Amino acid sequence: MILDNADQVATYYKKYGRQSRFPMTKRSSAKGDDGKLRYITMCCTRSGTSKSTSINHLKPYPNLYLDEKWRVNYVKLDHNHGLSPTKTRYWKCFWEVSSSVKKNLEVNDKAGIRVNKSYNLVVVEVGGHDNMKCLEKDCRNYIEKVRRLRLGEGDITAIQNYFVNMQAQNANFFYAIDSYKNGRLRNVFGQMQGYDMPFAPFVGIPTPLFGCLIPCLHDHAPSRIITYQDKGMKKAIKVVFPNTRHRLCLWHIMKKVPNKLKSYKEYESMSSSLDSIVYDSMTSEDFEEH
């Protein structure tokens, strides 16, 4: 079997898994010295770890041809478990909100139609729940995302007018607006009057908006900056503020501790000691004084 690219391989086997009533996933992949993807391994999600001796996976090894085509080298179709035809639509690997469904959801949402009713309309159109490729929860999550990014008529102008008025009242007030090519607002930054607190809601990786901080800070990069654990934020700070010390917010780190450690037997007994070490540890100066 010959396919054009890795995406086609994944799409084909996902479709095959749906038709055969078992969930699919990409188990492993590897790139060559040139940085191009050389092979991928697709398998049943119930195949277990590589340490398992059971045979329970669909295991193709597509390799890249010289003409950039993909070839399926090996396929094993055996499973050591029964298939689950009634559960197919609940498997995450098959969830997909199609472009047509997205369009219907957005149009209905603007018309004031609730998500559950919009979802039921789609179910009727496709001929029942068994033919749906997404759950109501997926549709609800999509609409919530659209609502967060959607601006009503005149909102951008209102924001810009507000910032202009703020700047007229305070010459030191600074603002910057970043938009898409089609004119939609993407990011906005402003130094708020009163407490000199920054107002900066960002959508996506905020590299351009971090650059706006430099003139706002009189062309001096901050010596330190604290953020939550976000890879995009980390990359942006490294590009815009290469000499700034980037630290992670302690509150966000400690908030994750229970989820990371609660499975350990001694967690309950050590949690208070951990909090004491983190929040009540002496500085070197305090230690010398005592």
Short mmCIF file of N, CA and C in Angstrom, two decimals, residues 8-139:
data_model
loop_
_atom_site.label_atom_id
_atom_site.label_comp_id
_atom_site.label_asym_id
_atom_site.label_seq_id
_atom_site.Cartn_x
_atom_site.Cartn_y
_atom_site.Cartn_z
N GLN A 8 -1.79 11.15 5.81
CA GLN A 8 -2.68 10.21 5.12
C GLN A 8 -2.65 8.84 5.78
N VAL A 9 -1.45 8.44 6.23
CA VAL A 9 -1.32 7.15 6.92
C VAL A 9 -2.18 7.13 8.18
N ALA A 10 -2.03 8.19 9.00
CA ALA A 10 -2.79 8.28 10.25
C ALA A 10 -4.29 8.32 9.98
N THR A 11 -4.70 9.09 8.98
CA THR A 11 -6.12 9.21 8.64
C THR A 11 -6.69 7.88 8.17
N TYR A 12 -5.91 7.18 7.34
CA TYR A 12 -6.37 5.90 6.80
C TYR A 12 -6.59 4.88 7.92
N TYR A 13 -5.61 4.78 8.83
CA TYR A 13 -5.73 3.77 9.88
C TYR A 13 -6.76 4.16 10.94
N LYS A 14 -6.97 5.44 11.11
CA LYS A 14 -8.03 5.87 12.02
C LYS A 14 -9.39 5.46 11.43
N LYS A 15 -9.54 5.66 10.13
CA LYS A 15 -10.78 5.27 9.46
C LYS A 15 -10.96 3.75 9.53
N TYR A 16 -9.87 3.02 9.34
CA TYR A 16 -9.93 1.55 9.42
C TYR A 16 -10.32 1.11 10.82
N GLY A 17 -9.74 1.74 11.84
CA GLY A 17 -10.07 1.39 13.22
C GLY A 17 -11.53 1.65 13.54
N ARG A 18 -12.06 2.75 13.01
CA ARG A 18 -13.47 3.07 13.25
C ARG A 18 -14.37 2.02 12.60
N GLN A 19 -14.04 1.64 11.37
CA GLN A 19 -14.85 0.64 10.66
C GLN A 19 -14.75 -0.73 11.32
N SER A 20 -13.57 -1.04 11.88
CA SER A 20 -13.35 -2.35 12.50
C SER A 20 -13.73 -2.37 13.97
N ARG A 21 -14.12 -1.21 14.51
CA ARG A 21 -14.62 -1.10 15.88
C ARG A 21 -13.54 -1.27 16.95
N PHE A 22 -12.39 -0.62 16.76
CA PHE A 22 -11.40 -0.55 17.83
C PHE A 22 -10.65 0.78 17.73
N PRO A 23 -10.22 1.34 18.86
CA PRO A 23 -9.57 2.65 18.86
C PRO A 23 -8.12 2.57 18.42
N MET A 24 -7.68 3.61 17.69
CA MET A 24 -6.32 3.65 17.14
C MET A 24 -5.51 4.76 17.80
N THR A 25 -4.19 4.60 17.79
CA THR A 25 -3.30 5.65 18.26
C THR A 25 -1.95 5.49 17.59
N LYS A 26 -1.16 6.56 17.56
CA LYS A 26 0.21 6.49 17.05
C LYS A 26 1.13 6.08 18.19
N ARG A 27 1.74 4.92 18.08
CA ARG A 27 2.53 4.38 19.19
C ARG A 27 3.95 4.94 19.22
N SER A 28 4.58 5.04 18.06
CA SER A 28 5.96 5.53 18.01
C SER A 28 6.25 6.10 16.64
N SER A 29 7.32 6.88 16.55
CA SER A 29 7.77 7.44 15.28
C SER A 29 9.24 7.79 15.41
N ALA A 30 9.89 8.01 14.28
CA ALA A 30 11.31 8.37 14.31
C ALA A 30 11.65 9.23 13.10
N LYS A 31 12.57 10.17 13.30
CA LYS A 31 13.04 11.04 12.22
C LYS A 31 14.44 10.64 11.80
N GLY A 32 14.77 10.91 10.55
CA GLY A 32 16.10 10.64 10.04
C GLY A 32 17.06 11.77 10.35
N ASP A 33 18.29 11.65 9.86
CA ASP A 33 19.30 12.68 10.10
C ASP A 33 18.93 14.01 9.46
N ASP A 34 18.09 13.96 8.43
CA ASP A 34 17.67 15.19 7.75
C ASP A 34 16.50 15.86 8.46
N GLY A 35 16.03 15.27 9.56
CA GLY A 35 14.93 15.87 10.31
C GLY A 35 13.56 15.47 9.82
N LYS A 36 13.50 14.69 8.75
CA LYS A 36 12.22 14.27 8.21
C LYS A 36 11.75 12.99 8.89
N LEU A 37 10.44 12.87 9.01
CA LEU A 37 9.85 11.68 9.62
C LEU A 37 10.09 10.47 8.73
N ARG A 38 10.66 9.39 9.31
CA ARG A 38 11.01 8.21 8.53
C ARG A 38 10.00 7.07 8.68
N TYR A 39 9.47 6.88 9.88
CA TYR A 39 8.48 5.83 10.06
C TYR A 39 7.58 6.14 11.24
N ILE A 40 6.41 5.55 11.24
CA ILE A 40 5.48 5.64 12.36
C ILE A 40 4.88 4.26 12.60
N THR A 41 4.48 4.02 13.82
CA THR A 41 3.82 2.76 14.19
C THR A 41 2.45 3.08 14.74
N MET A 42 1.41 2.58 14.08
CA MET A 42 0.04 2.75 14.54
C MET A 42 -0.40 1.47 15.23
N CYS A 43 -1.20 1.62 16.30
CA CYS A 43 -1.62 0.41 17.02
C CYS A 43 -2.97 0.63 17.69
N CYS A 44 -3.54 -0.45 18.17
CA CYS A 44 -4.75 -0.41 18.98
C CYS A 44 -4.39 0.19 20.34
N THR A 45 -5.24 1.02 20.90
CA THR A 45 -4.93 1.67 22.17
C THR A 45 -4.86 0.69 23.33
N ARG A 46 -5.34 -0.52 23.14
CA ARG A 46 -5.29 -1.53 24.19
C ARG A 46 -4.10 -2.48 24.02
N SER A 47 -3.12 -2.05 23.24
CA SER A 47 -1.97 -2.91 22.99
C SER A 47 -1.02 -2.96 24.16
N GLY A 48 -1.17 -2.08 25.15
CA GLY A 48 -0.30 -2.11 26.33
C GLY A 48 1.04 -1.47 26.06
N THR A 49 1.98 -1.65 26.98
CA THR A 49 3.31 -1.08 26.85
C THR A 49 4.21 -2.03 26.07
N SER A 50 5.40 -1.54 25.75
CA SER A 50 6.34 -2.35 24.98
C SER A 50 6.85 -3.55 25.77
N LYS A 51 6.67 -3.56 27.10
CA LYS A 51 7.13 -4.66 27.94
C LYS A 51 6.17 -5.85 27.88
N SER A 52 4.97 -5.60 27.41
CA SER A 52 3.96 -6.67 27.38
C SER A 52 4.34 -7.73 26.35
N THR A 53 4.05 -8.99 26.68
CA THR A 53 4.32 -10.09 25.75
C THR A 53 3.07 -10.50 24.98
N SER A 54 1.95 -9.87 25.28
CA SER A 54 0.71 -10.22 24.60
C SER A 54 0.68 -9.62 23.20
N ILE A 55 -0.01 -10.30 22.29
CA ILE A 55 -0.18 -9.78 20.93
C ILE A 55 -1.55 -9.14 20.87
N ASN A 56 -1.57 -7.81 20.79
CA ASN A 56 -2.85 -7.13 20.92
C ASN A 56 -2.85 -5.84 20.12
N HIS A 57 -2.18 -5.81 18.95
CA HIS A 57 -2.12 -4.54 18.26
C HIS A 57 -2.06 -4.68 16.73
N LEU A 58 -2.57 -3.65 16.11
CA LEU A 58 -2.41 -3.48 14.68
C LEU A 58 -1.10 -2.72 14.53
N LYS A 59 -0.12 -3.26 13.84
CA LYS A 59 1.23 -2.71 13.93
C LYS A 59 1.85 -2.52 12.54
N PRO A 60 1.49 -1.46 11.82
CA PRO A 60 2.13 -1.21 10.53
C PRO A 60 3.42 -0.41 10.71
N TYR A 61 4.39 -0.59 9.81
CA TYR A 61 5.63 0.18 9.84
C TYR A 61 5.81 0.88 8.50
N PRO A 62 5.20 2.04 8.29
CA PRO A 62 5.36 2.73 7.02
C PRO A 62 6.75 3.37 6.93
N ASN A 63 7.42 3.21 5.80
CA ASN A 63 8.73 3.83 5.58
C ASN A 63 8.65 4.82 4.43
N LEU A 64 9.47 5.85 4.47
CA LEU A 64 9.44 6.90 3.46
C LEU A 64 10.20 6.47 2.22
N TYR A 65 9.56 6.56 1.06
CA TYR A 65 10.23 6.26 -0.20
C TYR A 65 11.11 7.43 -0.62
N LEU A 66 11.94 7.21 -1.61
CA LEU A 66 12.79 8.29 -2.11
C LEU A 66 11.95 9.38 -2.76
N ASP A 67 10.80 9.02 -3.29
CA ASP A 67 9.94 10.01 -3.94
C ASP A 67 8.91 10.58 -2.97
N GLU A 68 9.24 10.52 -1.66
CA GLU A 68 8.40 11.11 -0.61
C GLU A 68 7.07 10.38 -0.41
N LYS A 69 6.96 9.17 -0.91
CA LYS A 69 5.76 8.37 -0.68
C LYS A 69 5.95 7.47 0.53
N TRP A 70 4.83 7.03 1.11
CA TRP A 70 4.89 6.15 2.28
C TRP A 70 4.40 4.75 1.91
N ARG A 71 5.11 3.75 2.41
CA ARG A 71 4.76 2.36 2.14
C ARG A 71 4.49 1.63 3.45
N VAL A 72 3.43 0.84 3.49
CA VAL A 72 3.14 0.02 4.67
C VAL A 72 3.94 -1.27 4.55
N ASN A 73 4.90 -1.45 5.45
CA ASN A 73 5.79 -2.62 5.39
C ASN A 73 5.22 -3.85 6.09
N TYR A 74 4.47 -3.62 7.18
CA TYR A 74 4.05 -4.78 7.97
C TYR A 74 2.75 -4.45 8.69
N VAL A 75 1.83 -5.41 8.71
CA VAL A 75 0.56 -5.23 9.39
C VAL A 75 0.23 -6.50 10.17
N LYS A 76 -0.13 -6.35 11.44
CA LYS A 76 -0.56 -7.49 12.25
C LYS A 76 -1.96 -7.19 12.76
N LEU A 77 -2.92 -8.02 12.42
CA LEU A 77 -4.33 -7.73 12.67
C LEU A 77 -4.91 -8.47 13.87
N ASP A 78 -4.10 -9.24 14.59
CA ASP A 78 -4.61 -10.02 15.72
C ASP A 78 -4.89 -9.15 16.94
N HIS A 79 -5.94 -9.47 17.67
CA HIS A 79 -6.26 -8.83 18.94
C HIS A 79 -6.47 -9.93 19.98
N ASN A 80 -6.11 -9.66 21.22
CA ASN A 80 -6.40 -10.63 22.28
C ASN A 80 -7.57 -10.17 23.13
N HIS A 81 -8.43 -9.35 22.54
CA HIS A 81 -9.62 -8.85 23.23
C HIS A 81 -10.74 -8.73 22.22
N GLY A 82 -11.95 -8.71 22.70
CA GLY A 82 -13.09 -8.54 21.82
C GLY A 82 -13.23 -7.09 21.37
N LEU A 83 -13.81 -6.88 20.21
CA LEU A 83 -14.04 -5.53 19.71
C LEU A 83 -15.32 -4.96 20.34
N SER A 84 -15.45 -3.65 20.29
CA SER A 84 -16.56 -2.98 20.99
C SER A 84 -17.32 -2.07 20.04
N PRO A 85 -18.18 -2.64 19.20
CA PRO A 85 -18.89 -1.83 18.21
C PRO A 85 -19.81 -0.78 18.81
N THR A 86 -20.35 -1.03 20.01
CA THR A 86 -21.29 -0.07 20.61
C THR A 86 -20.58 1.11 21.27
N LYS A 87 -19.27 1.03 21.43
CA LYS A 87 -18.53 2.09 22.12
C LYS A 87 -17.70 2.95 21.17
N THR A 88 -17.79 2.71 19.88
CA THR A 88 -16.93 3.38 18.92
C THR A 88 -16.97 4.89 19.03
N ARG A 89 -18.17 5.45 19.13
CA ARG A 89 -18.29 6.90 19.11
C ARG A 89 -17.80 7.56 20.38
N TYR A 90 -17.52 6.77 21.42
CA TYR A 90 -17.04 7.35 22.67
C TYR A 90 -15.51 7.41 22.74
N TRP A 91 -14.82 6.81 21.79
CA TRP A 91 -13.36 6.80 21.83
C TRP A 91 -12.81 8.14 21.35
N LYS A 92 -11.91 8.67 22.11
CA LYS A 92 -11.39 10.01 21.85
C LYS A 92 -10.70 10.14 20.50
N CYS A 93 -10.05 9.07 20.06
CA CYS A 93 -9.29 9.13 18.80
C CYS A 93 -10.19 9.39 17.60
N PHE A 94 -11.50 9.14 17.74
CA PHE A 94 -12.43 9.34 16.63
C PHE A 94 -13.23 10.64 16.75
N TRP A 95 -12.99 11.40 17.82
CA TRP A 95 -13.74 12.64 18.00
C TRP A 95 -13.27 13.68 17.01
N GLU A 96 -14.21 14.30 16.36
CA GLU A 96 -13.88 15.34 15.39
C GLU A 96 -15.10 16.21 15.14
N VAL A 97 -14.94 17.51 15.35
CA VAL A 97 -16.01 18.45 15.03
C VAL A 97 -15.74 18.95 13.62
N SER A 98 -16.48 18.46 12.66
CA SER A 98 -16.24 18.79 11.25
C SER A 98 -16.51 20.26 10.97
N SER A 99 -16.00 20.73 9.84
CA SER A 99 -16.17 22.14 9.47
C SER A 99 -17.64 22.49 9.29
N SER A 100 -18.44 21.56 8.74
CA SER A 100 -19.86 21.85 8.54
C SER A 100 -20.59 21.96 9.87
N VAL A 101 -20.23 21.09 10.83
CA VAL A 101 -20.84 21.15 12.17
C VAL A 101 -20.43 22.45 12.86
N LYS A 102 -19.17 22.83 12.72
CA LYS A 102 -18.69 24.08 13.33
C LYS A 102 -19.48 25.27 12.79
N LYS A 103 -19.70 25.28 11.48
CA LYS A 103 -20.43 26.39 10.86
C LYS A 103 -21.86 26.46 11.40
N ASN A 104 -22.52 25.30 11.49
CA ASN A 104 -23.89 25.27 12.01
C ASN A 104 -23.95 25.73 13.47
N LEU A 105 -22.97 25.29 14.26
CA LEU A 105 -22.93 25.67 15.67
C LEU A 105 -22.77 27.18 15.82
N GLU A 106 -21.88 27.77 15.02
CA GLU A 106 -21.63 29.21 15.11
C GLU A 106 -22.86 30.01 14.68
N VAL A 107 -23.48 29.60 13.58
CA VAL A 107 -24.67 30.31 13.09
C VAL A 107 -25.80 30.23 14.11
N ASN A 108 -26.02 29.04 14.66
CA ASN A 108 -27.08 28.86 15.65
C ASN A 108 -26.79 29.62 16.94
N ASP A 109 -25.51 29.67 17.32
CA ASP A 109 -25.14 30.39 18.54
C ASP A 109 -25.41 31.89 18.38
N LYS A 110 -25.10 32.44 17.21
CA LYS A 110 -25.37 33.86 16.96
C LYS A 110 -26.87 34.13 16.97
N ALA A 111 -27.66 33.12 16.59
CA ALA A 111 -29.12 33.27 16.57
C ALA A 111 -29.74 33.03 17.94
N GLY A 112 -28.91 32.69 18.92
CA GLY A 112 -29.41 32.49 20.27
C GLY A 112 -29.89 31.08 20.56
N ILE A 113 -29.59 30.14 19.67
CA ILE A 113 -30.01 28.75 19.88
C ILE A 113 -29.01 28.05 20.79
N ARG A 114 -29.50 27.37 21.81
CA ARG A 114 -28.62 26.72 22.78
C ARG A 114 -27.86 25.56 22.15
N VAL A 115 -26.70 25.24 22.74
CA VAL A 115 -25.82 24.22 22.17
C VAL A 115 -26.49 22.85 22.12
N ASN A 116 -27.24 22.50 23.17
CA ASN A 116 -27.87 21.17 23.18
C ASN A 116 -28.87 21.01 22.04
N LYS A 117 -29.58 22.10 21.71
CA LYS A 117 -30.53 22.04 20.60
C LYS A 117 -29.80 21.98 19.27
N SER A 118 -28.70 22.73 19.15
CA SER A 118 -27.90 22.69 17.93
C SER A 118 -27.34 21.30 17.71
N TYR A 119 -26.89 20.68 18.79
CA TYR A 119 -26.33 19.33 18.71
C TYR A 119 -27.40 18.33 18.27
N ASN A 120 -28.59 18.46 18.82
CA ASN A 120 -29.68 17.55 18.45
C ASN A 120 -30.06 17.70 16.98
N LEU A 121 -29.99 18.92 16.47
CA LEU A 121 -30.27 19.15 15.05
C LEU A 121 -29.25 18.42 14.17
N VAL A 122 -27.98 18.48 14.58
CA VAL A 122 -26.92 17.79 13.83
C VAL A 122 -27.13 16.29 13.88
N VAL A 123 -27.53 15.78 15.05
CA VAL A 123 -27.79 14.34 15.20
C VAL A 123 -28.87 13.89 14.22
N VAL A 124 -29.93 14.68 14.10
CA VAL A 124 -31.02 14.35 13.17
C VAL A 124 -30.51 14.37 11.73
N GLU A 125 -29.68 15.37 11.39
CA GLU A 125 -29.17 15.50 10.03
C GLU A 125 -28.33 14.31 9.60
N VAL A 126 -27.51 13.78 10.53
CA VAL A 126 -26.61 12.66 10.17
C VAL A 126 -27.26 11.30 10.35
N GLY A 127 -28.49 11.28 10.87
CA GLY A 127 -29.22 10.03 10.98
C GLY A 127 -29.03 9.26 12.27
N GLY A 128 -28.76 9.97 13.36
CA GLY A 128 -28.66 9.30 14.66
C GLY A 128 -27.32 9.46 15.33
N HIS A 129 -27.29 9.16 16.64
CA HIS A 129 -26.07 9.32 17.43
C HIS A 129 -24.93 8.42 16.96
N ASP A 130 -25.26 7.24 16.42
CA ASP A 130 -24.22 6.31 15.99
C ASP A 130 -23.40 6.86 14.83
N ASN A 131 -23.95 7.81 14.11
CA ASN A 131 -23.23 8.40 12.97
C ASN A 131 -22.49 9.69 13.34
N MET A 132 -22.60 10.09 14.59
CA MET A 132 -21.92 11.31 15.04
C MET A 132 -20.44 11.05 15.28
N LYS A 133 -19.60 12.01 14.89
CA LYS A 133 -18.16 11.90 15.10
C LYS A 133 -17.69 12.75 16.28
N CYS A 134 -18.65 13.31 17.01
CA CYS A 134 -18.29 14.11 18.18
C CYS A 134 -19.41 14.02 19.21
N LEU A 135 -19.09 14.39 20.43
CA LEU A 135 -20.07 14.39 21.51
C LEU A 135 -20.59 15.81 21.72
N GLU A 136 -21.67 15.92 22.46
CA GLU A 136 -22.21 17.25 22.77
C GLU A 136 -21.18 18.09 23.52
N LYS A 137 -20.38 17.44 24.35
CA LYS A 137 -19.34 18.14 25.11
C LYS A 137 -18.33 18.79 24.17
N ASP A 138 -17.96 18.11 23.08
CA ASP A 138 -17.02 18.67 22.11
C ASP A 138 -17.59 19.93 21.46
N CYS A 139 -18.88 19.87 21.12
CA CYS A 139 -19.55 21.03 20.51
C CYS A 139 -19.61 22.19 21.50
#
